[in-house]
Structure formats: C-alpha cells, structure tokens
Coordinates of C-alpha atoms in Angstrom, one line a residue:
X1 CA 8.0 11.4 16.2
X2 CA 10.0 11.7 19.4
X3 CA 13.3 10.3 19.5
X4 CA 13.2 7.6 22.3
X5 CA 15.6 4.7 24.1
X6 CA 13.5 1.5 24.3
X7 CA 16.4 0.6 26.9
X8 CA 14.6 3.2 29.4
X9 CA 10.4 2.8 29.5
X10 CA 9.7 4.6 31.8
X11 CA 10.7 8.3 30.0
X12 CA 9.5 11.6 32.2
X13 CA 6.3 12.4 29.9
X14 CA 5.1 8.7 31.5
X15 CA 3.3 7.0 34.4
X16 CA 6.9 7.1 36.9
X17 CA 6.6 10.5 37.3
X18 CA 2.6 10.1 38.7
X19 CA 2.6 6.7 40.3
X20 CA -0.4 6.2 42.4
X21 CA 2.5 4.7 44.9
X22 CA 3.8 7.8 44.9
X23 CA 0.7 9.2 46.1
X24 CA 0.8 6.7 48.6
X25 CA 3.7 7.1 49.8
X26 CA 3.7 10.6 50.5
X27 CA 0.1 11.1 52.2
X28 CA -0.6 7.6 53.8
X29 CA 0.8 8.2 58.2
X30 CA 0.9 4.4 58.0
X31 CA 4.4 5.0 56.0
X32 CA 6.0 7.6 58.2
X33 CA 9.3 6.8 59.7
X34 CA 8.5 2.7 58.6
X35 CA 11.1 1.1 56.5
X36 CA 8.3 -1.1 54.1
X37 CA 10.5 -3.8 51.8
X38 CA 9.4 -3.6 48.4
X39 CA 7.5 -6.8 48.9
X40 CA 5.7 -5.4 51.7
X41 CA 5.1 -2.8 49.9
X42 CA 3.5 -5.2 46.8
X43 CA 1.3 -6.4 49.5
X44 CA -0.3 -4.3 51.5
X45 CA -1.1 -2.6 48.7
X46 CA -2.5 -4.9 46.9
X47 CA -6.0 -5.0 46.1
X48 CA -9.7 -6.8 44.9
X49 CA -10.6 -6.3 42.2
X50 CA -13.7 -4.3 42.0
X51 CA -17.1 -5.1 40.9
X52 CA -19.8 -3.2 39.5
X53 CA -21.8 -3.0 42.6
X54 CA -19.1 -2.5 45.3
X55 CA -19.0 1.2 42.9
X56 CA -22.3 1.8 43.3
X57 CA -21.4 1.0 47.1
X58 CA -18.7 3.3 47.0
X59 CA -16.0 2.1 46.8
X60 CA -13.4 3.4 44.5
X61 CA -13.0 2.0 41.4
X62 CA -9.8 1.8 41.1
X63 CA -10.0 0.5 44.7
X64 CA -8.2 3.4 46.4
X65 CA -8.0 4.1 49.7
X66 CA -9.4 8.0 50.1
X67 CA -10.5 7.2 53.3
X68 CA -7.0 6.0 54.3
X69 CA -5.5 9.0 52.7
X70 CA -4.4 12.3 54.5
X71 CA -6.2 14.3 50.8
X72 CA -9.1 13.5 48.6
X73 CA -9.5 12.4 45.5
X74 CA -11.3 16.1 44.3
X75 CA -8.1 17.8 45.7
X76 CA -5.5 15.0 44.4
X77 CA -7.4 15.5 41.3
X78 CA -6.9 19.4 40.3
X79 CA -3.4 18.6 41.9
X80 CA -2.6 16.1 38.5
X81 CA -4.5 19.1 36.7
X82 CA -2.3 21.6 37.7
X83 CA 0.8 19.6 37.7
X84 CA 1.0 17.3 35.1
X85 CA 2.8 17.8 32.0
X86 CA 1.6 17.5 28.5
X87 CA 4.1 16.6 26.2
X88 CA 4.2 19.5 23.0
X89 CA 6.8 19.8 19.8
X90 CA 5.2 22.9 19.5
X91 CA 4.8 24.8 22.7
X92 CA 1.5 26.1 24.1
X93 CA -0.2 24.1 21.3
X94 CA -3.0 23.2 23.9
X95 CA -3.8 26.5 25.2
X96 CA -3.7 28.2 21.3
X97 CA -6.2 25.1 20.7
X98 CA -8.0 25.1 23.6
X99 CA -10.0 28.5 21.9
X100 CA -12.1 26.9 18.9
X101 CA -13.0 23.9 20.7
X102 CA -16.9 22.4 20.8
X103 CA -19.3 23.5 23.2
X104 CA -20.2 19.8 25.0
X105 CA -22.1 18.8 27.4
X106 CA -20.8 16.8 29.8
X107 CA -23.1 14.1 32.2
X108 CA -24.6 11.7 30.1
X109 CA -23.7 7.8 30.7
X110 CA -23.1 5.7 27.4
X111 CA -21.1 3.0 29.1
X112 CA -21.3 2.5 32.3
X113 CA -18.4 0.3 34.9
X114 CA -18.7 -3.3 35.0
X115 CA -15.2 -4.2 36.6
X116 CA -11.7 -3.4 37.6
X117 CA -9.2 -6.4 37.4
X118 CA -6.0 -5.5 39.0
X119 CA -4.7 -8.6 37.8
X120 CA -4.4 -7.9 34.4
X121 CA -1.9 -5.0 33.9
X122 CA -0.7 -3.6 30.7
X123 CA 2.5 -1.6 29.6
X124 CA 3.6 1.3 27.9
X125 CA 7.2 1.1 25.9
X126 CA 6.7 4.6 23.9
X127 CA 4.6 7.7 25.7
X128 CA 3.3 8.5 22.5
X129 CA 2.1 5.4 21.0
X130 CA -0.8 3.9 22.7
X131 CA -3.1 1.4 20.5
X132 CA -1.7 -1.8 22.6
X133 CA -5.3 -2.6 24.1
X134 CA -8.0 -5.0 21.8
X135 CA -11.0 -6.2 21.9
X136 CA -12.6 -8.9 20.2
X137 CA -15.6 -10.1 21.3
X138 CA -17.7 -8.1 24.5
X139 CA -15.8 -10.5 26.8
X140 CA -12.1 -11.3 25.2
X141 CA -8.7 -8.7 24.5
X142 CA -6.1 -9.3 24.3
X143 CA -2.6 -6.3 25.7
X144 CA 1.0 -6.3 26.3
X145 CA 2.9 -6.6 29.3
X146 CA 6.7 -5.6 28.7
X147 CA 7.4 -8.6 26.4
X148 CA 4.1 -10.8 26.9
X149 CA 1.4 -10.3 24.6
X150 CA -1.9 -12.1 26.2
X151 CA -5.6 -12.7 25.9
X152 CA -7.9 -12.3 29.0
X153 CA -11.5 -13.4 29.5
X154 CA -13.7 -11.0 31.9
X155 CA -16.0 -13.7 31.3
X156 CA -13.8 -16.9 32.7
X157 CA -11.8 -13.9 34.9
X158 CA -8.6 -16.1 33.3
X159 CA -5.3 -15.0 31.8
X160 CA -3.2 -16.7 28.9
X161 CA -0.2 -15.4 27.0
X162 CA -0.5 -16.2 23.5
X163 CA 3.2 -14.6 22.0
X164 CA 6.4 -13.9 24.4
X165 CA 8.4 -11.9 22.7
X166 CA 11.8 -11.5 24.6
X167 CA 13.7 -14.7 23.4
X168 CA 14.0 -15.5 19.5
X169 CA 10.7 -15.6 17.5
X170 CA 10.7 -17.1 14.2
X171 CA 7.9 -18.5 11.2
X172 CA 6.9 -21.8 11.9
X173 CA 5.2 -21.3 8.1
X174 CA 7.5 -20.2 5.1
X175 CA 5.8 -17.8 2.9
X176 CA 7.3 -15.0 0.6
X177 CA 8.9 -12.3 1.7
X178 CA 9.2 -13.6 5.3
X179 CA 12.0 -13.6 7.5
X180 CA 12.6 -16.9 8.1
X181 CA 15.2 -16.2 10.7
X182 CA 12.9 -14.6 13.0
X183 CA 13.4 -11.4 15.9
X184 CA 15.2 -11.5 18.8
X185 CA 14.4 -9.7 22.1
X186 CA 11.7 -7.1 19.8
X187 CA 10.8 -4.2 22.1
X188 CA 6.5 -4.3 21.1
X189 CA 5.5 -0.8 19.9
X190 CA 1.9 -1.2 18.5
X191 CA -0.9 -4.0 18.1
X192 CA -3.4 -4.7 16.6
X193 CA -5.7 -7.6 17.1
X194 CA -8.8 -8.6 13.8
X195 CA -10.3 -11.2 12.2
X196 CA -8.4 -13.8 14.1
X197 CA -4.9 -12.3 13.6
X198 CA -2.4 -10.4 15.8
X199 CA -0.6 -8.5 14.1
X200 CA 2.6 -6.8 16.4
X201 CA 5.1 -3.8 15.2
X202 CA 8.5 -3.0 17.0
X203 CA 10.9 -0.9 17.3
X204 CA 12.8 -2.0 14.7
X205 CA 10.6 -1.5 11.9
X206 CA 10.0 -5.5 13.0
X207 CA 6.2 -6.8 12.0
X208 CA 4.8 -10.2 13.6
X209 CA 1.7 -11.6 12.2
X210 CA 0.1 -14.5 14.1
X211 CA -3.2 -16.9 13.6
X212 CA -4.9 -16.6 16.4
X213 CA -6.2 -20.5 15.2
X214 CA -3.1 -22.0 15.1
X215 CA 0.5 -23.1 17.3
X216 CA 3.1 -21.0 16.3
X217 CA 3.8 -17.3 14.3
X218 CA 2.9 -17.1 10.8
X219 CA 5.1 -14.4 9.4
X220 CA 7.8 -12.1 9.8
X221 CA 9.3 -9.4 8.4
X222 CA 10.8 -6.1 9.1
X223 CA 8.9 -3.2 6.9
X224 CA 12.0 -0.8 7.0
X225 CA 16.3 -0.9 8.2
X226 CA 16.3 3.0 8.0
X227 CA 17.3 4.8 11.6
X228 CA 14.2 5.3 13.8
X229 CA 11.8 2.4 12.2
X230 CA 10.0 2.3 15.0
X231 CA 6.3 0.8 14.0
X232 CA 3.7 3.4 14.9
X233 CA 0.6 2.0 13.5
X234 CA -1.0 -1.5 12.1
X235 CA -4.3 -1.4 10.6
X236 CA -6.2 -4.4 10.2
X237 CA -9.0 -4.4 6.9
X238 CA -11.1 -7.2 5.8
X239 CA -11.5 -6.3 1.8
X240 CA -14.8 -9.1 0.6
X241 CA -13.9 -8.2 -3.3
X242 CA -14.2 -12.2 -4.3
X243 CA -17.7 -14.2 -4.4
X244 CA -15.2 -17.4 -2.3
X245 CA -12.8 -16.0 -0.5
X246 CA -11.6 -12.7 1.0
X247 CA -8.4 -10.0 1.5
X248 CA -7.2 -9.8 5.0
X249 CA -5.1 -6.2 4.0
X250 CA -2.4 -4.8 6.6
X251 CA -1.7 -1.1 6.7
X252 CA 1.8 -0.4 9.0
X253 CA 3.1 2.7 9.5
X254 CA 6.3 3.6 10.9
X255 CA 9.1 7.5 10.3
X256 CA 8.4 7.5 6.9
X257 CA 6.4 4.4 4.9
X258 CA 2.7 3.3 4.8
X259 CA 3.1 -0.5 4.0
X260 CA 0.6 -2.8 2.5
X261 CA 0.1 -5.7 2.7
X262 CA -3.0 -8.4 2.1
X263 CA -3.5 -11.8 3.1
X264 CA -6.3 -13.8 1.3
X265 CA -8.5 -16.4 2.9
X266 CA -10.1 -19.5 2.9
X267 CA -7.2 -21.6 1.2
X268 CA -4.4 -20.0 0.8
X269 CA -2.5 -18.5 3.8
X270 CA 0.4 -16.2 1.4
X271 CA 2.2 -13.3 2.2
X272 CA 3.5 -11.0 -0.5
X273 CA 4.2 -7.3 -0.3
X274 CA 2.8 -5.1 -3.6
X275 CA 3.4 -1.8 -3.0
X276 CA 5.5 1.1 -0.5
X277 CA 3.8 4.5 -1.1
X278 CA 6.4 7.0 0.3
X279 CA 4.7 9.7 1.9
X280 CA 8.1 12.3 1.9
X281 CA 7.6 12.0 5.6
X282 CA 6.6 8.3 6.3
X283 CA 5.5 5.1 4.6
X284 CA 3.1 2.1 3.4
X285 CA 3.1 -1.6 2.6
X286 CA 0.8 -4.3 1.3
X287 CA 0.9 -8.7 0.2
X288 CA -1.5 -9.1 -2.6
X289 CA -0.7 -13.0 -4.1
X290 CA -0.9 -12.3 -7.5
X291 CA 2.1 -9.6 -7.2
X292 CA 4.7 -10.8 -4.9
X293 CA 7.0 -7.6 -6.3
X294 CA 7.3 -4.5 -4.6
X295 CA 6.1 -1.7 -6.6
X296 CA 7.7 2.3 -5.3
X297 CA 4.7 4.9 -5.4
X298 CA 5.6 8.3 -4.8
X299 CA 3.0 10.3 -3.2
X300 CA 2.0 13.7 -4.6
X301 CA 2.8 16.0 -1.1
X302 CA 6.2 17.4 -0.6
X303 CA 6.9 18.3 3.2
X304 CA 9.7 16.5 4.8
X305 CA 7.6 14.8 8.0
X306 CA 8.5 12.0 10.2
X307 CA 6.5 9.7 13.0
X308 CA 3.9 8.7 10.2
X309 CA 0.5 7.2 11.7
X310 CA -2.2 5.9 9.3
X311 CA -5.7 4.1 9.2
X312 CA -8.0 3.2 6.4
X313 CA -10.5 3.7 5.5
X314 CA -13.6 0.9 5.9
X315 CA -13.7 0.3 2.1
X316 CA -9.7 0.4 2.2
X317 CA -10.1 3.1 -0.3
X318 CA -9.1 6.7 2.0
X319 CA -6.1 6.4 4.1
X320 CA -5.7 9.3 6.9
X321 CA -2.2 10.0 7.3
X322 CA -0.3 11.6 10.7
X323 CA 2.6 12.4 11.9
X324 CA 5.3 15.0 13.2
X325 CA 3.8 18.0 12.0
X326 CA 0.4 19.9 12.0
X327 CA -1.1 19.2 9.3
X328 CA -2.2 15.9 8.3
X329 CA -3.3 13.9 4.4
X330 CA -6.2 12.2 3.3
X331 CA -4.4 9.7 0.4
X332 CA -5.3 7.5 -2.1
X333 CA -4.7 4.1 -0.9
X334 CA -4.3 2.9 -4.7
X335 CA -1.9 5.2 -6.4
X336 CA -0.9 7.0 -3.2
X337 CA -2.1 10.6 -4.2
X338 CA -2.8 13.2 -1.5
X339 CA -6.6 13.9 -1.7
X340 CA -6.9 16.9 0.8
X341 CA -4.8 18.5 3.4
X342 CA -6.1 18.0 7.3
X343 CA -5.2 22.1 8.7
X344 CA -6.6 23.0 12.1
X345 CA -4.7 21.3 14.4
X346 CA -1.5 23.2 15.9
X347 CA 0.8 20.4 16.9
X348 CA 1.7 16.8 15.7
X349 CA -0.7 13.7 15.9
X350 CA -0.3 10.2 16.8
X351 CA -3.6 8.6 16.3
X352 CA -6.8 8.4 13.9
X353 CA -9.6 6.6 13.2
X354 CA -12.4 5.8 11.0
X355 CA -16.4 6.4 11.6
X356 CA -18.1 3.1 9.9
X357 CA -19.5 5.3 7.6
X358 CA -16.3 5.7 5.6
X359 CA -16.6 9.5 4.6
X360 CA -16.0 11.1 8.8
X361 CA -13.1 10.2 10.5
X362 CA -10.9 11.8 13.5
X363 CA -7.8 12.5 14.0
X364 CA -6.1 13.3 17.5
X365 CA -3.0 15.3 18.5
X366 CA -1.0 16.7 20.9
X367 CA -2.8 19.8 21.1
X368 CA -5.1 18.5 23.3
X369 CA -7.7 18.3 21.3
X370 CA -9.6 15.5 19.0
X371 CA -10.9 17.0 15.4
X372 CA -13.8 15.6 13.2
X373 CA -13.0 15.5 9.2
X374 CA -15.3 15.2 6.9
X375 CA -14.2 13.0 3.7
X376 CA -15.7 15.2 1.4
X377 CA -14.7 18.4 2.5
X378 CA -11.3 17.8 4.6
X379 CA -11.0 22.3 3.9
X380 CA -12.1 22.5 7.6
X381 CA -13.0 20.0 10.7
X382 CA -16.6 19.1 11.4
X383 CA -15.6 19.5 15.4
X384 CA -13.2 19.9 17.7
X385 CA -13.4 18.4 21.2
X386 CA -11.4 19.1 23.8
X387 CA -9.0 17.2 26.1
X388 CA -8.3 18.2 29.8
X389 CA -4.6 16.7 30.4
X390 CA -2.6 16.2 27.4
X391 CA -2.8 15.1 24.1
X392 CA -4.5 12.5 22.5
X393 CA -3.2 9.3 22.1
X394 CA -5.6 7.2 20.7
X395 CA -9.2 7.0 19.5
X396 CA -11.7 4.7 18.6
X397 CA -15.4 4.7 17.2
X398 CA -17.8 1.4 18.3
X399 CA -18.9 0.0 14.5
X400 CA -22.3 1.1 15.0
X401 CA -20.9 4.5 14.7
X402 CA -22.6 5.9 17.9
X403 CA -19.6 6.7 20.4
X404 CA -16.3 8.2 19.2
X405 CA -14.0 7.5 21.8
X406 CA -10.7 9.8 22.7
X407 CA -8.3 9.1 25.6
X408 CA -6.1 11.3 27.1
X409 CA -2.2 10.0 28.0
X410 CA -3.5 10.0 32.0
X411 CA -7.0 9.8 34.0
X412 CA -9.2 10.8 31.0
X413 CA -11.6 9.0 28.5
X414 CA -14.2 10.9 26.6
X415 CA -16.7 9.3 24.8
X416 CA -19.4 11.6 22.6
X417 CA -22.7 10.9 21.3
X418 CA -21.9 11.5 17.1
X419 CA -25.7 11.8 16.4
X420 CA -25.9 14.6 18.6
X421 CA -22.7 16.0 16.6
X422 CA -20.7 15.6 18.9
X423 CA -22.5 18.1 21.8
X424 CA -23.2 14.8 24.5
X425 CA -20.3 13.2 26.2
X426 CA -19.3 10.9 29.4
X427 CA -16.1 12.0 30.7
X428 CA -14.4 8.5 32.3
X429 CA -12.1 10.1 35.3
X430 CA -9.5 7.5 37.2
X431 CA -5.3 7.9 37.6
X432 CA -3.2 6.4 35.9
X433 CA -1.4 6.4 32.1
X434 CA -3.8 4.7 29.2
X435 CA -2.1 2.0 27.3
X436 CA -5.0 2.0 25.0
X437 CA -9.0 2.2 24.6
X438 CA -11.0 -0.9 22.2
X439 CA -14.7 -0.8 22.2
X440 CA -15.6 -4.2 21.3
X441 CA -16.8 -5.4 18.1
X442 CA -20.7 -5.8 19.0
X443 CA -20.6 -1.8 20.9
X444 CA -21.7 -3.7 24.3
X445 CA -18.1 -3.3 25.7
X446 CA -15.5 -0.6 26.4
X447 CA -11.9 -1.6 27.9
X448 CA -9.3 0.5 28.9
X449 CA -5.9 -0.7 29.7
X450 CA -4.4 1.4 32.5
X451 CA -0.8 1.2 32.9
X452 CA 0.9 2.4 36.8
X453 CA 2.9 0.8 39.2
X454 CA -0.1 -0.2 42.4
X455 CA -2.7 0.9 40.5
X456 CA -2.2 -0.5 37.0
X457 CA -5.2 -2.5 35.6
X458 CA -8.1 -3.2 32.7
X459 CA -11.4 -1.0 33.7
X460 CA -14.7 -2.9 31.9
X461 CA -16.9 -0.5 30.8
X462 CA -20.8 -2.1 30.2
X463 CA -23.0 -0.4 27.3
X464 CA -26.0 1.2 29.0
X465 CA -29.1 -0.1 27.9
X466 CA -33.0 1.3 28.6
X467 CA -34.6 -1.7 28.9
X468 CA -37.5 0.8 30.7
X469 CA -39.9 -1.3 28.1
X470 CA -39.6 -4.2 29.6
X471 CA -41.4 -3.0 32.9
X472 CA -44.3 -3.1 31.1
X473 CA -44.6 -6.4 29.6
X474 CA -44.4 -7.8 33.5
X475 CA -47.2 -4.9 35.0

C-alpha cells in the first residue's frame, strides 16, 4: 500500500488532475476573459439529473453539455486515454500484462442506463481503495461523502445521513473488546454494508460497526496499533451453522493483518476477537462468542508484503489474499495455511471478489487486468480481462453468478458474461474517478459512484430483461 497523506486527499493519481471543471474552464468560450467566482461557477455548472428517457433522446448521461464545448466527446475521450497517468509500482506493468489478455466481444448490454443522480456525490480518500459504494436493494445505496456515510433511496430520491465520523464517535453498547472511548475524525478508507450491518474502516486501523436498525454505534475497535495501519478491505459474511442462530463474520484486512470477527444472532449481540492470521505480509481478525480470547496463527507464506486486501469465499472456508506483491495467496481461513500461490499479475493488487459458486474468484491489479481463478487449479488463471485506462480497483459478481463487473480508477466499468467464458463484454463509458461499484443483492441494479468536483454523481443501471415473450400473450 503506497504511503498516503490523509490531510491531502487529492492525490496526483486521483480526480484533481482530470476534473471535468477543468475541461469546461479551458474549452468553453463562455469563460474566456470572465472572472467567475466559485458560487457562480457552481451555479452555472449545476445540472439536473439525467433520466433514461432523456438519455434515449440524446442527452449525455452525466449532463455534460458537449454541444456548448469546443471539444467533442470523442476527442476528449482520446485525450483522457492518452494522458491519464495510471499508478504503477512496477514500471510498464500495463504494457507487459496486455500481451496475454482474453479476447472479448464488446457491445453487449447486460445493464441499461436508468438514472444519473447529481445530488449524490461520493468521495475517495485513498486512490488505491475504491469500495465506498454498497447497494442493499435495487433502490437502496450506502456511500461515503467526506466524513458522512449516507443512505440514498433511488425510489424516493431522498438521502439520509447514517453516520458522521468527523466528530467524536463512540459505541452506545458494551461488548467485549470494544473501545468505549471511540474515535475522533476518522478518515474512512473502506466500507461494507450487508446483513443490516454497516462497517467502516479507517486510516489508523479504526473499525466502526453500526446496526442499521438501531440508534448509535454498536462496536468500535482498533485492529492494530502499527504504523501505516490503514484498513484496506472489509468483508461481511453470513455463516448459518446453527439451527436457531447464525453468525455474521467480518474479515478485516490492513497493512499486515487480517482479522475475523463473528457476531451471533438473533438474541445475543456479543462481539469478541477470535483469531488473527499474520500473513507475514499483511493481517486477519475474528469475533466468536465461545472464545473471547486472542489466538495468533502464522501463515505458511514467507514473503514480506504489505498493503493487504482480502475477500472471503461464500462458504467462509477460503480467503483470497492480495497486496503489495505481484503474487497473491489462497488461504485456509480456519488455520491460515496457504493453499495456493496466485502467479500471473505483474504489479500489485488491491481488489478481489468471489463468484457465488465458491470455486471461481477474481483479482484486480495495477497492471490494468483482472484475472479469473479456479480454486481447484491455482497454477494459472482461467481468463485475463483487460482495462483501458488504469488499474482494476474494484470487482463485483452478481449474486446469481451470471456477471462480473470490474472498475478502473476512472471512466470505465466493464461487465462480462461469465456463462460465455468472459467472452462477451459491456463497457460503460463516462468521465470521473470511481469511488465504488455495487450490484444489488437481487442483481436488478448496478450503482457506480463517480467522484468529480463538477460532475460527481451516482450512476444507476438496471438489468436488461427480455420481455418479448409478453408480446405473444397480448396478440
């Protein structure tokens, strides 16, 4: 994980260099020789939301008035592709990885544009971490905007603040291992919302857990006190191993540690740390009712790697581990033992995700590729999917396993049909840094957070359905 100053969130590899307000200021003759203040500029650039009907009539989905600019969309797209600076830890990794990519057929329309909401703006604090948008239904989305974590309803068009971490945040409930003193001004680096639970991770190893159906914060913890303790990834997993109850497992990873936390429901809401897995590169944490104790488990890998990011398999038995190394690991979650080494990427990885079948998983890398893996044969990847602009920062599978979406740091989200061997592709093309992507649990919606000072928004797409069979019923 690259060093990062939280007091200067607009990094050279983030949106500041490519904001659309720069384009308007530079190429729109309306601005030539005119001294326009910030408020006036915001008022001039303020645009209404874009609906599906307006997009079909030719309106730009982001509301960018290309007809009033002295540059066409096609020309500006070429400029972005030529000038965008992808962050690489290993020089020329993108060119090297591009040689062995899977040939895909573009032009599919698995998801159709539904709406662009300009009043919903998500932000990014670390340029390598882009998991700050989570959909819990086809209408409900949770996202980060500076210090505020909010809920957006696309059905009602309303936004409500769920948690503000700028001030002092402390748990209103008492649980083992919980820090009752809480935190102040938490810089949120990653987010997860699932099973009516919202979990935010911070730059100093902070972990804040809140039940969406209860007031206040339920649990606070610091996963580590080490330097460079940024929380890279959070995964929420439901484990139904008891007849009358189930466990909610959190897998939280940061610089050198992965932590697993379990929460039993429905009657008991106790949190405690079960186990830590030290990957000799980064870290794991767990909370289980039966133990309430710490237990260290050393992983078999001997590499020294930092910047860990992980994802848990659907059955909870395996963990995909990536980080500051071209190689990744497939790890047994129960004991931390390495099952396989993932070789193929040529730069560092900060994204991974699992297919619901528990056999297939994917990793995203700064070499501009997403690799698909099979747990039964990790010696080589099943497919290599290529981006256009930069690193693959976020990956999501639909809950039915039909599609996988991968997000570049800006401008492009790619959707692939898994049933065709990832050969058919839909490319969603827009302008702006991507804060996160999320399919709804029922697969009906796809939400994309766009961070840009002028055209920041939330893009909403709906799953394309073929209802032609209804025509025959009406004849």
